[in-house]
Short mmCIF file of C-alpha atoms and ligand atoms in Angstrom, two decimals:
data_model
loop_
_atom_site.label_atom_id
_atom_site.label_comp_id
_atom_site.label_asym_id
_atom_site.label_seq_id
_atom_site.Cartn_x
_atom_site.Cartn_y
_atom_site.Cartn_z
CA MET A 75 9.77 -44.61 8.44
CA LYS A 76 10.16 -42.20 5.11
CA LYS A 77 10.90 -38.30 6.64
CA ASP A 78 9.87 -36.08 3.46
CA ILE A 79 6.03 -37.42 3.82
CA SER A 80 3.78 -34.49 4.12
CA LEU A 81 0.81 -33.82 6.44
CA SER A 82 -1.68 -33.66 4.16
CA ASP A 83 -0.37 -37.24 2.43
CA LEU A 84 -0.34 -38.61 5.54
CA ILE A 85 -3.74 -37.76 6.29
CA SER A 86 -5.20 -38.27 3.01
CA LYS A 87 -3.07 -42.02 2.67
CA SER A 88 -2.23 -43.19 5.67
CA ASN A 89 -1.74 -46.84 4.49
CA ILE A 90 0.97 -45.46 2.36
CA GLU A 91 3.56 -46.11 5.75
CA HIS A 92 3.33 -49.55 6.52
CA ASP A 93 5.00 -48.54 9.92
CA TYR A 94 2.01 -46.04 10.54
CA ASP A 95 -1.07 -47.10 12.60
CA PRO A 96 -2.53 -43.89 14.39
CA ASN A 97 -4.14 -46.45 16.97
CA ALA A 98 -0.73 -47.55 18.12
CA MET A 99 1.79 -44.71 17.97
CA SER A 100 4.73 -45.33 19.85
CA VAL A 101 6.42 -42.36 21.57
CA GLU A 102 9.86 -42.44 19.19
CA LYS A 103 7.20 -42.38 16.02
CA ALA A 104 5.29 -39.59 17.33
CA ARG A 105 8.19 -37.60 18.19
CA THR A 106 9.63 -38.30 14.96
CA TRP A 107 6.73 -37.75 12.60
CA ILE A 108 5.83 -34.50 14.48
CA THR A 109 9.53 -33.41 14.09
CA ASN A 110 9.23 -34.45 10.03
CA PHE A 111 6.66 -31.70 9.95
CA LEU A 112 8.31 -28.94 11.60
CA SER A 113 10.71 -26.31 10.46
CA PRO A 114 12.11 -23.13 12.16
CA LEU A 115 10.17 -20.23 11.68
CA GLU A 116 13.34 -18.03 10.51
CA GLN A 117 12.21 -14.89 11.07
CA GLU A 118 14.55 -12.66 12.64
CA GLU A 119 15.10 -9.41 14.69
CA THR A 120 17.69 -7.44 16.17
CA ILE A 121 18.29 -7.24 19.95
CA HIS A 122 20.48 -5.61 22.71
CA ILE A 123 22.23 -8.37 24.47
CA LYS A 124 21.33 -7.26 27.95
CA ASP A 125 17.64 -8.56 26.69
CA ALA A 126 19.21 -11.63 24.64
CA LEU A 127 19.24 -14.58 27.45
CA HIS A 128 17.91 -17.63 26.11
CA ARG A 129 17.14 -16.40 22.89
CA ILE A 130 18.30 -18.11 19.84
CA LEU A 131 20.62 -16.56 17.55
CA SER A 132 19.86 -16.45 13.79
CA LYS A 133 23.02 -15.30 12.77
CA SER A 134 26.44 -16.65 13.74
CA VAL A 135 28.66 -14.24 15.55
CA LYS A 136 32.31 -13.78 14.54
CA ALA A 137 34.97 -11.81 16.60
CA ASN A 138 36.33 -8.24 15.64
CA ILE A 139 38.86 -7.95 17.79
CA ASN A 140 41.40 -10.12 20.02
CA VAL A 141 40.48 -10.99 23.75
CA PRO A 142 42.34 -10.32 25.46
CA ASN A 143 43.50 -7.64 22.98
CA TYR A 144 47.18 -7.03 24.76
CA ASP A 145 49.60 -9.66 26.96
CA ASN A 146 48.96 -8.48 30.68
CA SER A 147 49.67 -10.16 33.67
CA ALA A 148 47.34 -12.52 35.53
CA MET A 149 49.05 -11.85 38.81
CA ASP A 150 50.20 -9.00 40.73
CA GLY A 151 54.05 -9.27 41.08
CA TYR A 152 57.12 -8.60 39.01
CA ALA A 153 57.60 -8.65 35.28
CA ILE A 154 60.92 -9.75 34.01
CA ASN A 155 62.87 -10.71 30.82
CA ILE A 156 63.99 -14.53 31.49
CA ASP A 157 66.51 -13.94 29.21
CA SER A 158 68.54 -11.62 31.29
CA LEU A 159 69.02 -14.38 34.12
CA LYS A 160 72.19 -15.99 34.10
CA GLY A 161 72.94 -19.33 36.06
CA GLU A 162 70.88 -21.53 38.15
CA GLY A 163 69.73 -18.85 40.98
CA PRO A 164 68.76 -17.40 43.58
CA PHE A 165 68.33 -14.38 41.22
CA SER A 166 67.94 -10.65 42.18
CA LEU A 167 67.05 -7.48 39.93
CA GLN A 168 66.50 -3.85 40.15
CA ILE A 169 62.76 -2.64 40.41
CA THR A 170 63.54 -0.22 37.36
CA GLY A 171 59.32 0.61 36.74
CA LYS A 172 55.95 0.19 37.47
CA VAL A 173 52.63 -0.35 35.65
CA PHE A 174 48.97 -0.79 37.07
CA ALA A 175 46.10 -2.06 34.81
CA GLY A 176 44.79 0.61 32.77
CA ASN A 177 47.98 2.89 33.05
CA GLN A 178 51.50 3.25 31.49
CA LEU A 179 54.20 2.32 32.49
CA GLU A 180 56.27 4.39 34.70
CA GLY A 181 59.77 4.10 35.04
CA ASN A 182 61.24 1.48 32.27
CA ALA A 183 61.75 -1.95 31.76
CA ASN A 184 65.36 -2.32 31.92
CA GLU A 185 64.87 -5.18 34.91
CA ALA A 186 62.02 -6.14 36.99
CA VAL A 187 58.49 -3.87 36.61
CA ARG A 188 56.18 -3.85 39.66
CA ILE A 189 52.88 -4.97 37.76
CA MET A 190 49.14 -5.68 38.67
CA THR A 191 47.13 -8.17 37.52
CA GLY A 192 45.34 -6.90 34.11
CA ALA A 193 48.31 -4.30 33.48
CA SER A 194 49.56 -4.62 29.88
CA ILE A 195 53.09 -6.45 30.06
CA PRO A 196 56.02 -3.58 29.09
CA ALA A 197 57.56 -4.31 25.76
CA GLY A 198 60.82 -6.81 26.07
CA LEU A 199 59.06 -8.51 29.09
CA ASN A 200 58.34 -12.51 29.16
CA ALA A 201 57.18 -13.27 32.38
CA VAL A 202 55.72 -12.52 35.60
CA ILE A 203 57.10 -13.59 39.57
CA PRO A 204 54.30 -13.71 41.56
CA GLN A 205 54.80 -11.44 44.50
CA GLU A 206 54.15 -14.11 47.08
CA HIS A 207 57.45 -15.87 45.07
CA THR A 208 59.63 -12.84 45.69
CA GLU A 209 61.39 -11.02 48.96
CA THR A 210 61.52 -7.35 48.61
CA HIS A 211 64.39 -4.81 50.10
CA GLN A 212 64.10 -1.31 48.91
CA ASP A 213 64.14 -1.54 45.24
CA ILE A 214 65.83 -4.85 44.87
CA ILE A 215 63.86 -8.13 44.57
CA ALA A 216 65.07 -11.66 44.78
CA PHE A 217 63.49 -14.96 43.87
CA LYS A 218 64.92 -18.84 43.89
CA THR A 219 63.47 -19.82 40.94
CA LYS A 220 63.61 -18.83 36.80
CA PRO A 221 60.20 -18.70 35.48
CA PHE A 222 59.32 -20.38 32.04
CA PHE A 223 58.63 -18.10 29.16
CA ASN A 224 55.19 -16.56 28.96
CA GLN A 225 54.66 -17.64 32.82
CA ASN A 226 51.72 -15.64 34.21
CA ILE A 227 51.00 -13.82 31.16
CA ARG A 228 47.56 -13.99 29.66
CA ARG A 229 48.62 -13.68 25.62
CA LEU A 230 46.84 -11.54 23.18
CA GLY A 231 44.19 -13.57 21.73
CA GLU A 232 44.10 -16.20 24.16
CA ASP A 233 40.50 -16.24 24.96
CA ILE A 234 39.18 -15.46 21.29
CA LYS A 235 41.17 -14.56 18.68
CA SER A 236 39.94 -11.83 16.10
CA GLY A 237 37.99 -13.69 13.23
CA GLN A 238 37.27 -16.30 14.63
CA ILE A 239 33.32 -17.44 14.70
CA VAL A 240 32.42 -17.36 18.44
CA PHE A 241 28.58 -18.78 18.06
CA GLN A 242 26.80 -20.37 15.29
CA SER A 243 23.40 -19.59 14.24
CA GLY A 244 20.88 -21.79 16.23
CA ARG A 245 22.18 -21.21 19.62
CA ARG A 246 20.53 -20.31 22.88
CA ILE A 247 22.27 -17.48 24.47
CA GLU A 248 23.51 -18.16 27.93
CA SER A 249 24.27 -16.26 30.82
CA CYS A 250 27.86 -16.22 30.05
CA ASP A 251 27.22 -15.87 26.56
CA LEU A 252 26.23 -12.14 27.74
CA GLY A 253 29.60 -11.62 29.11
CA LEU A 254 31.74 -13.56 26.22
CA LEU A 255 29.59 -11.04 23.74
CA ALA A 256 30.54 -7.86 25.62
CA SER A 257 34.21 -8.83 25.83
CA LEU A 258 34.08 -8.93 22.40
CA GLY A 259 32.31 -5.31 22.23
CA ILE A 260 28.99 -6.65 20.77
CA ASP A 261 26.06 -4.83 22.06
CA SER A 262 23.36 -6.07 19.97
CA ILE A 263 22.60 -9.53 18.13
CA LYS A 264 20.35 -10.98 15.19
CA VAL A 265 18.04 -13.60 16.64
CA PHE A 266 14.91 -15.59 15.86
CA ARG A 267 11.58 -13.78 17.03
CA LYS A 268 9.78 -15.35 19.77
CA ILE A 269 7.16 -18.09 19.24
CA ARG A 270 3.90 -16.62 19.40
CA VAL A 271 2.12 -20.06 21.53
CA ALA A 272 -1.89 -19.36 22.07
CA PHE A 273 -3.46 -21.98 24.32
CA PHE A 274 -6.75 -22.58 26.07
CA SER A 275 -8.58 -25.02 28.13
CA THR A 276 -11.56 -27.20 26.91
CA GLY A 277 -14.41 -28.79 29.14
CA ASP A 278 -18.05 -27.74 30.29
CA GLU A 279 -16.66 -28.61 34.20
CA ILE A 280 -13.52 -26.43 33.72
CA ILE A 281 -13.65 -23.30 35.93
CA SER A 282 -11.29 -20.17 35.85
CA LEU A 283 -9.76 -19.25 39.04
CA GLY A 284 -11.64 -16.47 40.86
CA ASN A 285 -14.86 -18.17 40.37
CA PRO A 286 -16.64 -20.40 43.01
CA LEU A 287 -16.69 -24.10 42.11
CA SER A 288 -20.26 -25.71 42.16
CA PRO A 289 -20.17 -30.09 42.58
CA GLY A 290 -18.82 -31.30 39.31
CA GLN A 291 -16.62 -28.90 38.18
CA VAL A 292 -12.81 -28.37 38.80
CA TYR A 293 -10.36 -25.46 38.62
CA ASP A 294 -8.54 -25.19 35.24
CA SER A 295 -5.02 -26.42 36.58
CA ASN A 296 -3.47 -27.12 32.95
CA ARG A 297 -3.39 -23.44 31.87
CA TYR A 298 -1.22 -22.87 34.77
CA SER A 299 0.82 -25.54 34.22
CA LEU A 300 1.14 -24.28 30.64
CA ILE A 301 2.03 -20.97 31.58
CA GLY A 302 5.11 -22.35 33.69
CA LEU A 303 5.92 -24.46 30.81
CA LEU A 304 6.01 -22.08 28.29
CA LYS A 305 8.11 -19.52 30.31
CA CYS A 306 10.77 -22.03 30.38
CA LEU A 307 10.76 -21.74 26.84
CA ASP A 308 11.17 -18.00 26.40
CA VAL A 309 7.95 -17.90 24.17
CA GLU A 310 5.23 -15.60 23.72
CA ALA A 311 2.62 -17.22 25.64
CA ILE A 312 -1.09 -16.19 24.42
CA ASP A 313 -3.50 -17.38 27.27
CA LEU A 314 -7.16 -17.72 25.51
CA GLY A 315 -8.74 -19.22 29.03
CA VAL A 316 -11.68 -21.76 29.47
CA VAL A 317 -13.51 -22.92 26.25
CA PRO A 318 -16.80 -24.43 27.01
CA ASP A 319 -17.74 -27.85 25.20
CA ASP A 320 -19.07 -25.86 22.42
CA LYS A 321 -18.69 -27.04 18.93
CA ASN A 322 -18.86 -22.83 17.58
CA ILE A 323 -16.89 -21.73 20.70
CA ILE A 324 -14.30 -23.66 19.82
CA GLU A 325 -14.03 -23.32 16.39
CA ASP A 326 -14.02 -19.98 16.65
CA THR A 327 -11.34 -19.86 19.10
CA LEU A 328 -9.05 -22.23 17.09
CA LYS A 329 -9.50 -19.89 14.32
CA LYS A 330 -8.84 -16.81 16.19
CA ALA A 331 -5.71 -18.58 17.87
CA SER A 332 -4.38 -19.28 14.32
CA ASN A 333 -4.04 -15.72 13.40
CA MET A 334 -2.46 -14.84 16.11
CA ALA A 335 0.00 -17.54 16.95
CA ASP A 336 2.37 -19.92 15.13
CA VAL A 337 1.29 -22.79 17.80
CA ILE A 338 -1.73 -23.41 19.25
CA ILE A 339 -2.27 -25.96 22.36
CA THR A 340 -5.56 -26.96 23.56
CA THR A 341 -6.08 -29.40 26.79
CA GLY A 342 -8.80 -31.76 26.97
CA GLY A 343 -11.71 -32.68 24.54
CA VAL A 344 -9.12 -35.12 22.40
CA SER A 345 -10.18 -38.76 23.69
CA VAL A 346 -13.27 -40.48 22.24
CA GLY A 347 -15.90 -38.65 24.72
CA GLU A 348 -19.28 -37.47 23.63
CA ALA A 349 -18.43 -34.31 23.94
CA ASP A 350 -14.73 -34.71 22.91
CA TYR A 351 -15.49 -32.36 19.79
CA MET A 352 -12.11 -31.58 18.82
CA LYS A 353 -11.61 -34.27 16.51
CA GLU A 354 -14.67 -33.02 14.31
CA ILE A 355 -13.69 -29.29 14.53
CA LEU A 356 -10.06 -29.52 13.34
CA LYS A 357 -10.90 -31.68 10.47
CA LYS A 358 -12.94 -28.90 9.10
CA ILE A 359 -10.87 -26.07 9.92
CA GLY A 360 -7.41 -27.79 9.57
CA GLU A 361 -5.40 -31.02 8.65
CA ILE A 362 -4.92 -33.03 11.65
CA LEU A 363 -4.09 -36.46 12.96
CA PHE A 364 -5.22 -38.13 16.05
CA TRP A 365 -2.81 -40.56 17.70
CA LYS A 366 -3.59 -43.12 20.47
CA ILE A 367 -0.14 -43.25 22.00
CA SER A 368 1.43 -46.14 23.70
CA MET A 369 2.20 -44.38 26.51
CA LYS A 370 1.26 -43.91 29.95
CA PRO A 371 -0.15 -41.00 31.15
CA GLY A 372 -0.99 -39.38 27.69
CA ARG A 373 -2.60 -41.80 25.15
CA PRO A 374 -4.67 -39.51 23.01
CA LEU A 375 -2.46 -37.05 21.25
CA ALA A 376 -3.34 -35.18 18.32
CA TYR A 377 -1.17 -32.96 15.77
CA GLY A 378 -1.90 -31.27 12.69
CA LYS A 379 -1.90 -27.54 11.51
CA ILE A 380 -4.50 -24.85 11.06
CA GLY A 381 -3.20 -22.85 8.31
CA HIS A 382 0.04 -22.07 8.81
CA CYS A 383 -0.30 -22.92 12.49
CA HIS A 384 1.04 -26.03 14.13
CA TYR A 385 -1.39 -27.28 16.64
CA PHE A 386 -1.18 -29.78 19.20
CA GLY A 387 -4.14 -31.28 21.21
CA LEU A 388 -3.21 -32.50 24.82
CA PRO A 389 -5.05 -34.76 26.61
CA GLY A 390 -7.03 -33.15 29.66
CA ASN A 391 -5.68 -34.98 32.54
CA PRO A 392 -3.42 -32.81 34.30
CA VAL A 393 -0.60 -35.37 34.44
CA SER A 394 -0.77 -36.33 31.11
CA THR A 395 -0.84 -32.66 29.82
CA MET A 396 2.59 -32.03 31.37
CA VAL A 397 4.01 -35.02 30.26
CA THR A 398 2.52 -35.19 26.48
CA PHE A 399 3.92 -31.47 26.66
CA TYR A 400 7.42 -32.56 27.64
CA GLN A 401 8.14 -35.56 25.81
CA PHE A 402 5.89 -33.93 22.10
CA VAL A 403 5.84 -29.88 22.43
CA ARG A 404 8.69 -28.98 24.30
CA GLU A 405 11.24 -30.32 21.39
CA ALA A 406 8.69 -29.18 18.80
CA ILE A 407 8.53 -25.38 20.03
CA LEU A 408 12.44 -25.58 20.58
CA THR A 409 12.86 -26.94 16.64
CA LEU A 410 10.33 -23.92 15.51
CA ALA A 411 12.22 -21.18 17.55
CA GLY A 412 15.57 -22.25 15.56
CA GLN A 413 17.77 -23.80 18.21
CA THR A 414 20.32 -26.17 17.07
CA PRO A 415 21.21 -28.82 17.76
CA ILE A 416 18.45 -29.60 20.44
CA PRO A 417 19.67 -30.92 23.27
CA LYS A 418 18.70 -34.58 23.82
CA VAL A 419 17.25 -34.72 27.28
CA PRO A 420 19.54 -37.14 28.98
CA LEU A 421 18.43 -40.40 30.37
CA ILE A 422 20.61 -40.99 33.33
CA LYS A 423 20.76 -44.59 35.00
CA ALA A 424 19.24 -45.28 38.45
CA LYS A 425 18.57 -48.03 40.61
CA LEU A 426 15.03 -48.48 41.53
CA LEU A 427 14.49 -48.46 45.34
CA MET A 428 10.86 -50.55 44.87
CA SER A 429 8.99 -53.18 42.62
CA ILE A 430 7.25 -51.55 39.74
CA LYS A 431 4.33 -53.21 37.78
CA LYS A 432 3.56 -52.61 34.34
CA ILE A 433 2.92 -54.49 31.45
CA PRO A 434 4.77 -54.74 27.93
CA GLY A 435 3.76 -52.42 24.91
CA ARG A 436 3.43 -49.07 26.39
CA THR A 437 6.07 -46.28 27.95
CA GLU A 438 5.31 -45.21 30.80
CA PHE A 439 6.49 -42.08 32.60
CA GLN A 440 6.23 -42.64 36.24
CA ARG A 441 6.81 -39.95 38.58
CA GLY A 442 9.87 -40.49 40.81
CA ILE A 443 11.85 -39.31 43.55
CA TYR A 444 15.88 -39.77 43.08
CA GLU A 445 18.73 -39.36 45.17
CA GLN A 446 22.34 -39.55 44.64
CA ASP A 447 24.16 -41.55 47.07
CA ASP A 448 27.78 -40.86 48.59
CA ASP A 449 28.86 -43.06 45.88
CA GLY A 450 27.48 -41.18 42.92
CA ILE A 451 24.63 -43.64 42.38
CA PHE A 452 21.44 -42.51 41.61
CA ASN A 453 18.62 -44.09 43.50
CA VAL A 454 14.89 -43.61 42.72
CA THR A 455 11.44 -44.16 44.52
CA PRO A 456 8.19 -44.06 42.31
CA LEU A 457 5.94 -42.24 43.86
CA LYS A 458 2.66 -44.49 45.43
CA ASP A 459 0.28 -42.64 43.42
CA GLN A 460 0.39 -42.89 39.58
CA GLY A 461 -3.05 -41.77 38.59
CA SER A 462 -3.45 -39.41 35.46
CA GLY A 463 -5.12 -37.10 37.69
CA ILE A 464 -3.17 -36.64 40.50
CA LEU A 465 -1.09 -33.35 40.12
CA ARG A 466 0.71 -33.67 43.25
CA SER A 467 2.80 -36.23 41.83
CA MET A 468 4.18 -33.73 39.41
CA SER A 469 4.95 -31.38 42.37
CA GLU A 470 6.31 -34.32 44.89
CA ALA A 471 8.25 -35.68 42.38
CA ASN A 472 12.39 -34.80 40.69
CA CYS A 473 12.08 -36.73 37.77
CA PHE A 474 10.03 -39.21 35.36
CA ILE A 475 10.77 -42.99 35.72
CA VAL A 476 10.86 -43.80 31.94
CA LEU A 477 9.91 -47.62 31.47
CA HIS A 478 10.57 -48.32 27.98
CA GLU A 479 7.77 -50.09 25.73
CA ASP A 480 9.13 -53.54 25.81
CA MET A 481 9.98 -53.67 29.64
CA ALA A 482 7.45 -56.15 32.03
CA HIS A 483 7.30 -56.28 35.93
CA LEU A 484 10.58 -54.35 37.27
CA GLU A 485 11.97 -55.91 40.78
CA LYS A 486 13.29 -53.84 43.12
CA ASP A 487 17.09 -53.15 42.39
CA THR A 488 16.49 -53.04 38.70
CA TRP A 489 18.75 -50.46 36.51
CA VAL A 490 16.17 -47.80 34.73
CA ASP A 491 16.01 -44.66 32.56
CA ILE A 492 14.87 -41.60 34.58
CA GLN A 493 14.58 -37.95 33.26
CA LEU A 494 15.86 -35.58 35.75
CA PHE A 495 12.93 -32.72 36.08
CA THR A 496 15.67 -29.89 36.02
CA SER A 497 16.93 -31.13 32.50
CA LEU A 498 13.31 -30.69 30.86
CA ALA A 499 12.93 -27.05 32.20
P1 AMP B 798 -10.82 -35.07 28.65
O1 AMP B 798 -9.48 -34.96 27.91
O2 AMP B 798 -11.45 -33.40 28.28
O3 AMP B 798 -11.83 -36.21 28.40
O4 AMP B 798 -10.66 -34.58 30.41
C1 AMP B 798 -9.74 -35.45 31.16
C2 AMP B 798 -9.97 -35.09 32.47
O5 AMP B 798 -8.95 -34.23 32.95
C3 AMP B 798 -11.36 -35.00 33.25
O6 AMP B 798 -11.54 -35.63 34.76
C4 AMP B 798 -11.17 -33.32 33.08
O7 AMP B 798 -12.10 -32.91 34.38
C5 AMP B 798 -10.16 -33.08 33.36
N1 AMP B 798 -9.30 -31.80 32.68
C6 AMP B 798 -9.84 -31.57 31.54
N2 AMP B 798 -9.09 -30.21 31.47
C7 AMP B 798 -8.55 -30.13 32.67
C8 AMP B 798 -7.85 -28.58 32.89
N3 AMP B 798 -7.59 -27.88 32.48
N4 AMP B 798 -7.64 -28.61 34.47
C9 AMP B 798 -7.76 -29.83 34.87
N5 AMP B 798 -8.41 -30.36 34.70
C10 AMP B 798 -9.20 -30.96 33.63
MG1 MG B 799 -13.21 -32.73 28.25
#
């Protein structure tokens, strides 16, 4: 597969790639094609670190100080100079000074200095004996074993050295990183601006919350699933509501969305029904590929561009919307957001507790419940109802059972790959 082909070329000359078949696109190929058309948006902003959780660094971060920036005690105890200890022990030394964290040495460091955790090691001393390893009689301490050089001392720069690159550009900032940045005295960082994602549901039968349902109508669930999915990716989500199966309104909404967003996601209307207008409209106002993905659930999928804006047309069935989002859109958004490297969703080996019927030729993402047994083995049970309209299956499940394209019927006890929902969040 060529990696440098443009979207326009692929649309106008779809026979240039011998393995490109929009009617039988494998999950892997669809993923690779989409990634081929994406690059990070690369607009940056400066923010305070307290607002930086889960943002993506646009510039690497360099330490300008050592952490810690002075040798200090890791224990409450006595700082000593091990070179002053003669023979095998036991040893006794006089307490000649004391130093508390944040304070100067009182007295002198001639023999043993009473020291607290985090206090600066007085010049000339090179080990700390924890107080529980000593016996004290008035101002004399006694201890049995000679400590080794630098024992219980946190050395200057042992956590981070001044000049060191602490984080590379593209890193997604986690909670621990906020603390680490603060330990370096860094209060603001440069990050990529948040990706703007506009989304709407399509369908004459789709009703927004707050309205009564008439026969033949369903509440819009996809938009709410998407709100959650997008929140996990920390994008700026723009909810454009429900749009009926009306060519003019869909076209207007898509144009409006393309003017305010970097990514547009729609659900419904991408298959071959009479009222599935997305194909016609998108061909008119953008560049678009419609694929029949060899997967279940989630067969129809559209990817393309409207102006500068990336477009994902997801199938309307509520489980299909979620599966296609997880398998294609999630990674695309992380790429546009500038995250590098994009973490691969781990596939974990699990033992099937029930047989599964499957025909080769498509990848299935069955919803399952895994449990880890006392030996650490993952066991997985597929849920009984696997219909693409059964959204309850997503809520009940805690993983996808990934049944690869070439797999056929699977007996109980077969090892299969699972994707934990926690790793997709
Ligand atoms: P479509 O992809 O438009 O052919 O829709 C496929 C199925 O998904 C139909 O049964 C729709 O009623 C249902 N559906 C489409 N969009 C939504 C939505 N936003 N919420 C709930 N169900 C939907
Ligand atoms: Mg529809």
